[in-house]
PDB file of C-alpha atoms in Angstrom:
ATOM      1  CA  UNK A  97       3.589 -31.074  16.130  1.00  0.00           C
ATOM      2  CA  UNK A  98       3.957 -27.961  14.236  1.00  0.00           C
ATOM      3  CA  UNK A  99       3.200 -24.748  15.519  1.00  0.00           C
ATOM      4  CA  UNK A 100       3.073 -22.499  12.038  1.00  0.00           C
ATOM      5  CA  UNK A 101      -0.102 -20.632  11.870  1.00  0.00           C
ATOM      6  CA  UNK A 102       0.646 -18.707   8.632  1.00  0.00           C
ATOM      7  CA  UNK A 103       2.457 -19.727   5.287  1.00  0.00           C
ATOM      8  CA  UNK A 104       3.384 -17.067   3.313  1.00  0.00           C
ATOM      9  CA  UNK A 105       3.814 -18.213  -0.556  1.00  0.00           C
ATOM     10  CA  UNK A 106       6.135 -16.621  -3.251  1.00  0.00           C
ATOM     11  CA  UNK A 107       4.610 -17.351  -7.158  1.00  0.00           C
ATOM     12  CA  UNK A 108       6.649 -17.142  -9.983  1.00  0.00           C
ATOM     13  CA  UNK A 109       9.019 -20.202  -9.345  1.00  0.00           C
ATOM     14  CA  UNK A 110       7.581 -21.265  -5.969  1.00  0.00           C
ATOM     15  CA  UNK A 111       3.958 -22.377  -6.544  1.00  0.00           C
ATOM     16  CA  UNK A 112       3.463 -21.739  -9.930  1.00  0.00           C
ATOM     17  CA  UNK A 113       5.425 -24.553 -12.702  1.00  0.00           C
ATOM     18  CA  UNK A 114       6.892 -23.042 -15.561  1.00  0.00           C
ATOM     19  CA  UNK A 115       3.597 -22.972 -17.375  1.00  0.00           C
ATOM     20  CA  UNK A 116       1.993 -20.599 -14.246  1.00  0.00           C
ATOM     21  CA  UNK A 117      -0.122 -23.592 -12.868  1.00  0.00           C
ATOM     22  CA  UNK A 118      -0.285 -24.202  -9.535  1.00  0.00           C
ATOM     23  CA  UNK A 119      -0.280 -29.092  -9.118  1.00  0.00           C
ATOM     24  CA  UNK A 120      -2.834 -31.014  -7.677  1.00  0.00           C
ATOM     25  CA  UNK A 121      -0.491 -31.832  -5.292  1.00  0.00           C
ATOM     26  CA  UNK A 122      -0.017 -28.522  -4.535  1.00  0.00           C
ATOM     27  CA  UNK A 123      -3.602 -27.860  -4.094  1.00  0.00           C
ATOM     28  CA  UNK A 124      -4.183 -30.586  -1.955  1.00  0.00           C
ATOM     29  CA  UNK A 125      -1.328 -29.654   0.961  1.00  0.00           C
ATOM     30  CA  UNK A 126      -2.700 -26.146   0.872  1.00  0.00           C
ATOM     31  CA  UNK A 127      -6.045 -27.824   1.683  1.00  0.00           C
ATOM     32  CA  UNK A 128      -4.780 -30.036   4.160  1.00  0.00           C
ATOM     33  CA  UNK A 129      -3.073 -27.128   5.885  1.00  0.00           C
ATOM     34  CA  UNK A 130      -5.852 -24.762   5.980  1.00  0.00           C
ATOM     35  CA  UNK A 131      -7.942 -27.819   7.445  1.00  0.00           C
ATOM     36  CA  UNK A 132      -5.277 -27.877  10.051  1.00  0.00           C
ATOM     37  CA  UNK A 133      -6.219 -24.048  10.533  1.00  0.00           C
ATOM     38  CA  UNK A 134      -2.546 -22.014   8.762  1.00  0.00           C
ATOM     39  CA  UNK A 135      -3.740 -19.656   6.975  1.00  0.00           C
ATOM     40  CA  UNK A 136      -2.367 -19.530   3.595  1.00  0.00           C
ATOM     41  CA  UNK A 137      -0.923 -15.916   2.250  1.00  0.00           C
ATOM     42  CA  UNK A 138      -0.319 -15.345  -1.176  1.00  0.00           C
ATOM     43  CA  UNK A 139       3.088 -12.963  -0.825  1.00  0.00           C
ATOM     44  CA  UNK A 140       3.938 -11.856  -4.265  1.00  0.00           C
ATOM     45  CA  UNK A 141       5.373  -8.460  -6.307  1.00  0.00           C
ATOM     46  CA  UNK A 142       2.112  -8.744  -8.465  1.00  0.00           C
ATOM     47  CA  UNK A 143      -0.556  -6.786  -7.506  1.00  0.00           C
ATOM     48  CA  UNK A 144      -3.468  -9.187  -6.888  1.00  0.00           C
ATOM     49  CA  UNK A 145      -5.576  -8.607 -10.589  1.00  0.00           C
ATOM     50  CA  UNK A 146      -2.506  -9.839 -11.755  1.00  0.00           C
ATOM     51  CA  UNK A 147      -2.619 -13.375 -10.607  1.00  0.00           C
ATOM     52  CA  UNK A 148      -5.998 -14.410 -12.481  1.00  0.00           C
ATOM     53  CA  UNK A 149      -8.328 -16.772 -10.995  1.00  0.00           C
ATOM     54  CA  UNK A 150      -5.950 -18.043  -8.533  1.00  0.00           C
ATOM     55  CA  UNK A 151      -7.603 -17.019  -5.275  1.00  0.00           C
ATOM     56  CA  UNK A 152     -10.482 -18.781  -6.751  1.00  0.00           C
ATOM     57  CA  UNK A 153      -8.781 -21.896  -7.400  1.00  0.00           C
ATOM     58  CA  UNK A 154      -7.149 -21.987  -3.993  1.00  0.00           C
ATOM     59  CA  UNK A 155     -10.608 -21.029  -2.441  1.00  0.00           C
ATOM     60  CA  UNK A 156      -9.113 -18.212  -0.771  1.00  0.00           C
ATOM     61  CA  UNK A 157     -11.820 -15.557  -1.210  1.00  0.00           C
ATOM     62  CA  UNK A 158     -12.981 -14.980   1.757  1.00  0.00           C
ATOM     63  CA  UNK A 159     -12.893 -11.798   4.372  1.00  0.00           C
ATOM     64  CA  UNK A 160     -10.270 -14.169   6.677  1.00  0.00           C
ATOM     65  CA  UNK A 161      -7.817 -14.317   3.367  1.00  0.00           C
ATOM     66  CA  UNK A 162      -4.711 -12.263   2.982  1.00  0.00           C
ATOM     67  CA  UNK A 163      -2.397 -11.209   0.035  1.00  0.00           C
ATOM     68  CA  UNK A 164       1.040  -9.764   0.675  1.00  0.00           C
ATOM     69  CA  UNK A 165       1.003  -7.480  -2.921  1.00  0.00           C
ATOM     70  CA  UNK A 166       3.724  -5.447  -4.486  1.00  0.00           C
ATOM     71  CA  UNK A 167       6.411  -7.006  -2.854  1.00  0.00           C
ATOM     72  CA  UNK A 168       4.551  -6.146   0.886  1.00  0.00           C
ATOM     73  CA  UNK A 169       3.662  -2.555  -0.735  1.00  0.00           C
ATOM     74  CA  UNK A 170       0.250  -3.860  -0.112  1.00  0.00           C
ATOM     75  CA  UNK A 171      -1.090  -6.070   2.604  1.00  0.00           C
ATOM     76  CA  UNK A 172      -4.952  -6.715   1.701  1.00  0.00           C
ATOM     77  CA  UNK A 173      -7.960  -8.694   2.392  1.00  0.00           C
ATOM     78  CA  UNK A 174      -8.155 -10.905  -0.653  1.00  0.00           C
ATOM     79  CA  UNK A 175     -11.674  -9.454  -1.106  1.00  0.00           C
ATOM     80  CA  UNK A 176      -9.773  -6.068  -2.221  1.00  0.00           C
ATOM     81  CA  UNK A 177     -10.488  -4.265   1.382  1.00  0.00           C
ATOM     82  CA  UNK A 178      -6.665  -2.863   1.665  1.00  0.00           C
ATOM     83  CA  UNK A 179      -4.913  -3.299   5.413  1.00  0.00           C
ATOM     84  CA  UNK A 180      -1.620  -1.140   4.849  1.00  0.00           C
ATOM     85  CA  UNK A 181      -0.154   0.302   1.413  1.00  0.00           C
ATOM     86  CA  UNK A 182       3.349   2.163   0.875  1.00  0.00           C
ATOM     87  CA  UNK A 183       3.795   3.927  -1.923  1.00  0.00           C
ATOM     88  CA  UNK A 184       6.432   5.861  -4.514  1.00  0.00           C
ATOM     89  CA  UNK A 185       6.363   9.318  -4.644  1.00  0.00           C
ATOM     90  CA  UNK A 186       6.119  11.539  -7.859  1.00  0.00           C
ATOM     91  CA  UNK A 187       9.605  12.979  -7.075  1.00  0.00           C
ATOM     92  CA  UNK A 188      11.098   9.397  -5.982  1.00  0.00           C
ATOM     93  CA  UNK A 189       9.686   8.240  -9.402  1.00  0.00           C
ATOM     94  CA  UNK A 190      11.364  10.664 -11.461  1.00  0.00           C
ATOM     95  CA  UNK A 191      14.886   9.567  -9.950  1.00  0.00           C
ATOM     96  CA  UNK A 192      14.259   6.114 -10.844  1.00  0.00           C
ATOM     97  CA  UNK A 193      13.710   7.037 -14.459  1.00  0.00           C
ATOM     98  CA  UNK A 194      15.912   9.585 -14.876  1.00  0.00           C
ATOM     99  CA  UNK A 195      18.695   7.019 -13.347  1.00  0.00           C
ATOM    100  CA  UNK A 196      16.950   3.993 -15.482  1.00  0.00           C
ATOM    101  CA  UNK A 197      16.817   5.542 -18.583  1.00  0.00           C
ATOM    102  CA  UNK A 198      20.358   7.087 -18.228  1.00  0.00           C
ATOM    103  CA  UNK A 199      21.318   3.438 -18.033  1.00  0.00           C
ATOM    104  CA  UNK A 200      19.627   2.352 -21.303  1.00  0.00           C
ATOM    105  CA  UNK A 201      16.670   0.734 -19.352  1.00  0.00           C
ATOM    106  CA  UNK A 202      12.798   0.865 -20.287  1.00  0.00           C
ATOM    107  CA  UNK A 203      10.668   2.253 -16.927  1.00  0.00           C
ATOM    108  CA  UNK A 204       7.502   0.406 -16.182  1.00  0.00           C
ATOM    109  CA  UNK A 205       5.459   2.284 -13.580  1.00  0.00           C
ATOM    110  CA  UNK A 206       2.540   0.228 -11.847  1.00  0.00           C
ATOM    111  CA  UNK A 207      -0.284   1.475 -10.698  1.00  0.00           C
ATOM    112  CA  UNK A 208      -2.822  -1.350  -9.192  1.00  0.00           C
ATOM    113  CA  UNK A 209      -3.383  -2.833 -12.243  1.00  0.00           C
ATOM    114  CA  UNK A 210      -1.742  -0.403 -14.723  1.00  0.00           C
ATOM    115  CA  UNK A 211       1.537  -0.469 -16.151  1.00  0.00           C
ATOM    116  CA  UNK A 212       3.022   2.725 -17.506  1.00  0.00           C
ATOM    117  CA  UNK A 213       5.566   1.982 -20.042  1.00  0.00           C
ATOM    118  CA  UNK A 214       8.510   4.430 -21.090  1.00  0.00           C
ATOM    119  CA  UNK A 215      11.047   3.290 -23.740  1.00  0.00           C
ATOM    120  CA  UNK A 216      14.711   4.008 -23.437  1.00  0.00           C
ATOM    121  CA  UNK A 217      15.444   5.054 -26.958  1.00  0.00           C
ATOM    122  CA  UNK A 218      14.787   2.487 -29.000  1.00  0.00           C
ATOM    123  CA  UNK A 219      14.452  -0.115 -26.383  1.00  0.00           C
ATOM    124  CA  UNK A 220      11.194  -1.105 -24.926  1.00  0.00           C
ATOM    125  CA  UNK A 221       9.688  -3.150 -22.081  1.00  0.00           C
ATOM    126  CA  UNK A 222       9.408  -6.698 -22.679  1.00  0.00           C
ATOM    127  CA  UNK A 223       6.912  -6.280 -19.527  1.00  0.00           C
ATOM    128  CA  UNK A 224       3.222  -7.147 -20.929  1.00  0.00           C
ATOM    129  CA  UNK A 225       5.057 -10.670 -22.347  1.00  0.00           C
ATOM    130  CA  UNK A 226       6.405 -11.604 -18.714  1.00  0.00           C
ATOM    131  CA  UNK A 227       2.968 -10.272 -17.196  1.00  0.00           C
ATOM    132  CA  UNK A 228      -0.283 -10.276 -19.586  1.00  0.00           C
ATOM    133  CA  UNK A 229      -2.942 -10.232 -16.877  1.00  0.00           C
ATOM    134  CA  UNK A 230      -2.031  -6.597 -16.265  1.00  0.00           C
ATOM    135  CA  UNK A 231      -3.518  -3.164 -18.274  1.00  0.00           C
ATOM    136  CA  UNK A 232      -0.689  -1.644 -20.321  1.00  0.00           C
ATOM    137  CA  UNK A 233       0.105   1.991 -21.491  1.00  0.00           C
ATOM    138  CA  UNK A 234       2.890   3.203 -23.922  1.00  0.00           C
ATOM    139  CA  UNK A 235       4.066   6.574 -22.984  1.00  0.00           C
ATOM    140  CA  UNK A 236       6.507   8.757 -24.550  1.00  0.00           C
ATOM    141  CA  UNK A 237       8.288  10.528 -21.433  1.00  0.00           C
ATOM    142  CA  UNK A 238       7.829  10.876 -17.811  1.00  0.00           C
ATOM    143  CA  UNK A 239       5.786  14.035 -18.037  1.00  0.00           C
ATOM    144  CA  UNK A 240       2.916  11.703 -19.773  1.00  0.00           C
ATOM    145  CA  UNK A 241       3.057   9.431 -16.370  1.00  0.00           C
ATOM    146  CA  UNK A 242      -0.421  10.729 -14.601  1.00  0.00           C
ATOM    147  CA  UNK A 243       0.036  12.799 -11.264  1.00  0.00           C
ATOM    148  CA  UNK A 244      -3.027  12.026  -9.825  1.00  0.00           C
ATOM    149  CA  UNK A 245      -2.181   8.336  -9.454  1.00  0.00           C
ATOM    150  CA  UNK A 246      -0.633   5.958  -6.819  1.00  0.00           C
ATOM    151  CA  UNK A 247       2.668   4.784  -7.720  1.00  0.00           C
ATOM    152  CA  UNK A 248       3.043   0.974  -6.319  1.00  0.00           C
ATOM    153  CA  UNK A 249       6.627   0.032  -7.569  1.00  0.00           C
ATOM    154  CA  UNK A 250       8.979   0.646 -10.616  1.00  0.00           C
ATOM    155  CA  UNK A 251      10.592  -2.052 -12.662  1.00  0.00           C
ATOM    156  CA  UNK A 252      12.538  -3.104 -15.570  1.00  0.00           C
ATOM    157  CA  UNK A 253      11.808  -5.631 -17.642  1.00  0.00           C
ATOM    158  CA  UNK A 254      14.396  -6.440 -20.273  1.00  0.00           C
ATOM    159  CA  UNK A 255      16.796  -9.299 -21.843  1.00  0.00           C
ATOM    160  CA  UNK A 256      18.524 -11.070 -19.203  1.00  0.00           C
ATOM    161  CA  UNK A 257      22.212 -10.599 -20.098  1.00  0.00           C
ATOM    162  CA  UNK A 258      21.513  -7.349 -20.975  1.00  0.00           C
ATOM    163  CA  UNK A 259      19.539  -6.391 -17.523  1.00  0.00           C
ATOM    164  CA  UNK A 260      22.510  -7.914 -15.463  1.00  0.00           C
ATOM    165  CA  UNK A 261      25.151  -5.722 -17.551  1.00  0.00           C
ATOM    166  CA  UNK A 262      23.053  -2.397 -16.589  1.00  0.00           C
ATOM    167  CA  UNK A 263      22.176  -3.365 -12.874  1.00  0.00           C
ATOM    168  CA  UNK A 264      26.551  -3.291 -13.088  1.00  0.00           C
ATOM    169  CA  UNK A 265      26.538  -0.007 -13.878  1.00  0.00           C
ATOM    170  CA  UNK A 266      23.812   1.615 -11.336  1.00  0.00           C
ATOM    171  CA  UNK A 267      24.968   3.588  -8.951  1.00  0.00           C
ATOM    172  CA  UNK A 268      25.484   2.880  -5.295  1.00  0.00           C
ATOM    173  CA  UNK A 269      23.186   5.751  -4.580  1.00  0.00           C
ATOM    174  CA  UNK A 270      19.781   3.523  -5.543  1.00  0.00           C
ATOM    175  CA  UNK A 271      20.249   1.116  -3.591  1.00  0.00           C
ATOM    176  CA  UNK A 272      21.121   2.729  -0.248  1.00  0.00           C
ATOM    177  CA  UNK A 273      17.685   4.731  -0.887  1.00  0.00           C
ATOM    178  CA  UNK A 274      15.419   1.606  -2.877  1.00  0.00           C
ATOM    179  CA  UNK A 275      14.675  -1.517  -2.362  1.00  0.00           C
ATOM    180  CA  UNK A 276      16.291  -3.085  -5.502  1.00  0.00           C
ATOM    181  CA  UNK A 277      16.400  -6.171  -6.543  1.00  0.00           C
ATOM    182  CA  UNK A 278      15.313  -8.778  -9.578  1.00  0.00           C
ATOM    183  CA  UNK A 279      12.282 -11.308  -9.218  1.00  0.00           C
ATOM    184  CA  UNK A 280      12.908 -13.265 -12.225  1.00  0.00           C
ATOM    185  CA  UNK A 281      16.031 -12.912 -14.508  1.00  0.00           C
ATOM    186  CA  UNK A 282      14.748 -10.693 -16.771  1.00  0.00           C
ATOM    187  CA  UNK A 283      12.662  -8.447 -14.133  1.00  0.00           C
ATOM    188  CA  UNK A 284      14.344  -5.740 -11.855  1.00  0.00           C
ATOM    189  CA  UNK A 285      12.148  -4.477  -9.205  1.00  0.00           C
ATOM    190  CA  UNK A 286      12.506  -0.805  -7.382  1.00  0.00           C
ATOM    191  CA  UNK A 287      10.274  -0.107  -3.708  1.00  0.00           C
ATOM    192  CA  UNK A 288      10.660   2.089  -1.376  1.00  0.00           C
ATOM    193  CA  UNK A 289      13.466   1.815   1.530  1.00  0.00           C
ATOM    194  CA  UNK A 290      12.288  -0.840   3.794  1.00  0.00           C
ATOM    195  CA  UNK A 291       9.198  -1.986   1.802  1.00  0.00           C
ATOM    196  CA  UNK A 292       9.471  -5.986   0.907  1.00  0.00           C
ATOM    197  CA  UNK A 293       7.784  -8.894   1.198  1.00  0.00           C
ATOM    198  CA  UNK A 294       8.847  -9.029   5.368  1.00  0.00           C
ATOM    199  CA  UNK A 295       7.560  -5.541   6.320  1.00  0.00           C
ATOM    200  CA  UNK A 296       4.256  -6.717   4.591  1.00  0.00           C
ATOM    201  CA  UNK A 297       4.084 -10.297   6.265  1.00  0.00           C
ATOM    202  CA  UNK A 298       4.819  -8.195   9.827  1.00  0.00           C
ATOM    203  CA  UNK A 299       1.989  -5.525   8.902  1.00  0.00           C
ATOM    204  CA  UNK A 300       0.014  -8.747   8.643  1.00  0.00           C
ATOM    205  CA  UNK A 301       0.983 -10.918  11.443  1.00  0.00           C
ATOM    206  CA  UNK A 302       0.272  -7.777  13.648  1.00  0.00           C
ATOM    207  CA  UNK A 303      -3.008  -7.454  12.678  1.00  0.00           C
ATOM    208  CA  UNK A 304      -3.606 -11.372  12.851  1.00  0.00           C
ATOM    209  CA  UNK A 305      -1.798 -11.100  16.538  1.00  0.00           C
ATOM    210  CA  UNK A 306       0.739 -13.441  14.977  1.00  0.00           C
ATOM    211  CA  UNK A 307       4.808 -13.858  15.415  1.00  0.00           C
ATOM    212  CA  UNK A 308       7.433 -14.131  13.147  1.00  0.00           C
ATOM    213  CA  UNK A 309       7.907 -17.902  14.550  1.00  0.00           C
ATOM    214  CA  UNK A 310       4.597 -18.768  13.667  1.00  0.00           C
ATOM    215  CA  UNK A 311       4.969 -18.281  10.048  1.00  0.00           C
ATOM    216  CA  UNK A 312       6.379 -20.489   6.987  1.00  0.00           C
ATOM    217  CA  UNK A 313       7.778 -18.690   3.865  1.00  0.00           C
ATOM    218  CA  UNK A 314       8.429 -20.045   0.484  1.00  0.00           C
ATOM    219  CA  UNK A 315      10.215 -18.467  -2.026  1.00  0.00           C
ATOM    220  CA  UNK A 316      13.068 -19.053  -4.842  1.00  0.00           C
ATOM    221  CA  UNK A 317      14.297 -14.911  -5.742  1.00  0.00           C
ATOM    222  CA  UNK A 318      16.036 -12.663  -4.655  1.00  0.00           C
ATOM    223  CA  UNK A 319      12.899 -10.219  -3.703  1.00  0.00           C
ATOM    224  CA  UNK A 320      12.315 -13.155  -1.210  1.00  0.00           C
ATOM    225  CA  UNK A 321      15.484 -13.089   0.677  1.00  0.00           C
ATOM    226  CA  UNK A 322      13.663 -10.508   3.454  1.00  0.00           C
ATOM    227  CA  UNK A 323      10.915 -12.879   4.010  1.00  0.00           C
ATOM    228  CA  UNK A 324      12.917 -15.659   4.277  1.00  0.00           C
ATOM    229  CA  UNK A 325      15.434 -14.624   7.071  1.00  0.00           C
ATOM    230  CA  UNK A 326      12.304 -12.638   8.703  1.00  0.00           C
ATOM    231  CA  UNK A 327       9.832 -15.980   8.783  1.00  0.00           C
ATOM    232  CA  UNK A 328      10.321 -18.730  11.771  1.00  0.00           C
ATOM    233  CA  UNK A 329      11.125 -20.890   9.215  1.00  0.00           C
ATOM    234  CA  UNK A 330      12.254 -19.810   5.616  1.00  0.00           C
ATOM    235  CA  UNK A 331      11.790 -22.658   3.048  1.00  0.00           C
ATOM    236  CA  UNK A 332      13.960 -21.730  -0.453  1.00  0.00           C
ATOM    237  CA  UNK A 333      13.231 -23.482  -3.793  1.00  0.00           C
ATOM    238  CA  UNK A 334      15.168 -26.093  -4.837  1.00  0.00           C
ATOM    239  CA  UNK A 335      15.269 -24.097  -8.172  1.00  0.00           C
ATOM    240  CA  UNK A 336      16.041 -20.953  -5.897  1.00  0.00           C
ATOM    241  CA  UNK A 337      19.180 -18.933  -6.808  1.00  0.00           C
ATOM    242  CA  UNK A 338      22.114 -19.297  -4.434  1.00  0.00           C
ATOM    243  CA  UNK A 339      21.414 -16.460  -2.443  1.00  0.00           C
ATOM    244  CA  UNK A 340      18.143 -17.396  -1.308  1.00  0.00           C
ATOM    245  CA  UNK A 341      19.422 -21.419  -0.442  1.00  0.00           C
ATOM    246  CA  UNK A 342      22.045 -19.122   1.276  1.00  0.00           C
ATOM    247  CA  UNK A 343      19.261 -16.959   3.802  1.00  0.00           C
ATOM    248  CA  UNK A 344      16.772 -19.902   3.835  1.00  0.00           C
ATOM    249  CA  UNK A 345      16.624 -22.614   7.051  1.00  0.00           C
ATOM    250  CA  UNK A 346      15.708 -25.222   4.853  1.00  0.00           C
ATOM    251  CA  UNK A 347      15.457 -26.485   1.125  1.00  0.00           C
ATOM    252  CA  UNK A 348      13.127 -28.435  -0.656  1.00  0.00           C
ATOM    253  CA  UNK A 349      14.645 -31.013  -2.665  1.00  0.00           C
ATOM    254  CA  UNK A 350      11.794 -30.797  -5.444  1.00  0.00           C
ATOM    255  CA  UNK A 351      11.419 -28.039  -7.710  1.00  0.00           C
ATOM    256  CA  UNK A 352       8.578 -25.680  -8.735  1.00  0.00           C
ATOM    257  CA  UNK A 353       7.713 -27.821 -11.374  1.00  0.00           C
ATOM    258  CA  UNK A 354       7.694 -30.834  -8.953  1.00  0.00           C
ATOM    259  CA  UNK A 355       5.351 -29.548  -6.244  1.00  0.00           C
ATOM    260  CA  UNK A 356       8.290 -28.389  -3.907  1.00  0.00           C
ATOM    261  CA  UNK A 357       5.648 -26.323  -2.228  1.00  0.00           C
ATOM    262  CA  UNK A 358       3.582 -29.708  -1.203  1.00  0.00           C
ATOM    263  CA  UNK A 359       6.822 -31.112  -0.013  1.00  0.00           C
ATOM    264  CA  UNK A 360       7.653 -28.538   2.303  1.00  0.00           C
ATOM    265  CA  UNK A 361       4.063 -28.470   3.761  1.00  0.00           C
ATOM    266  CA  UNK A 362       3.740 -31.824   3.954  1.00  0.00           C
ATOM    267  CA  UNK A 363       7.334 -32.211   6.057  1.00  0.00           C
ATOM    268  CA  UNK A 364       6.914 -29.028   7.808  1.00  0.00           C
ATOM    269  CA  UNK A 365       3.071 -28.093   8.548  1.00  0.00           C
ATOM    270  CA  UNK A 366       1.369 -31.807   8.473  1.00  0.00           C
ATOM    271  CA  UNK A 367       4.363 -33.558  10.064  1.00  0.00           C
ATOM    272  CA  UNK A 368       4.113 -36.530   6.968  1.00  0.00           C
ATOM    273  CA  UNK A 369       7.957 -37.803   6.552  1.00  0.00           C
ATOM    274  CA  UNK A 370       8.022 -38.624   2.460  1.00  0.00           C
TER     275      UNK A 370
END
């Protein structure tokens, strides 16, 4: 009999298919384990107005449903009512850029919903194509970033080969201070030290009177990694990169685009053998 009382859900590449669609199949595990009372989280870098009609879909719009946002910058009711939030400062953010544009790469800024975009010469984000949903704003420099703003994360969004020959060349320095890491191959993400998608899920479980053993997390990048060693039982992708196979307990042997999520709750949370 299982004892998981929370499953904690990655997106891009975990319950979404290629096309950002979320299976029937899916749908109807995630039913079948909420009837069984394990409350579903959505546990994603997006912040939640950035997901579209999801919540909706899933029927998780009530006061009792939780969203891990911005990579666990945010931990909120899913009716907006906000839990915990971590933040960038205005002096943190000026390192980032400074260091990002030094290296030839475009800043994105997010703020909730808005996306402050600075070029890097003649290179510009590719961010509003990998993310539409959110509000976007060209800016020149840094200087035309508001101040009276909160700064959720920082990232890069640029040609893969490209982004993977600049993360080379970053220095040590950022990543001893940042969490840093990529979400999708063409997406580099930049939090605060010791903000990610575990410290949000722990925020959570607190608050729910919930332990780390209790919960089941899915994910497939490498900005899932701290979830997945954190949960009681860590569930990669079988489309996940090597890394997070590597940190996970366990790995579906169906893809994103093959419901992988309903196999793992149906094995894991509803005790059906396929």
């Amino acid at each position: 009999m299982s004892d998981i009382k929370l499953l904690a859900l990655d997106l891009d590449g975990t319950l979404f298919t290629t096309e950002k669609t979320v299976s029937d199949e899916n749908k109807e595990a995630l039913q079948k384990a909420r009837e069984k009372g394990v409350k579903v989280v959505i546990t994603t870098g997006r912040p939640l107005k950035a997901i579209g009609n999801l919540l909706e879909e899933l029927d998780l719009i009530s006061e009792n449903d939780y969203s891990i946002t911005f990579n666990g910058g945010l931990v909120q009711r899913n009716t907006g009512d906000i839990l915990d939030k971590s933040s960038l400062s205005r002096e943190q953010l000026a390192d980032l850029h400074t260091m990002l544009d030094n290296t030839g790469l475009p800043t994105d800024i997010l703020s909730d919903g808005i996306v402050y975009s600075i070029p890097s010469g003649d290179r510009k984000s590719q961010y509003h194509m990998a993310n539409p949903l959110l509000t976007f704003v060209e800016v020149e420099n840094f200087e035309q970033v508001p101040k009276d703003i909160v700064y959720n994360k920082v990232v890069t969004v640029t040609d893969a080969d490209f982004l993977d020959k600049q993360i080379a060349q970053l220095p040590e320095w950022l990543f001893e201070n940042f969490e840093a890491y990529k979400s999708r191959d063409i997406i580099f993400e930049l939090m605060p030290k010791g903000v990610h998608k575990a410290f949000g899920l722990n925020l959570l479980c607190n608050h729910l009177g919930f332990e780390a053993s209790q919960v089941m997390a899915m994910g497939d990048e490498a900005n899932d990694l701290s979830m997945l060693a954190w949960a009681g039982l860590g569930v990669a992708m079988a489309n996940g990169v090597d890394i997070a196979k590597k940190t996970a307990k366990a790995v579906t042997t169906k893809t994103n685009d093959q419901s992988g999520v309903a196999e793992a709750v149906k094995r894991y949370i509803l005790d059906e053998v396929e």
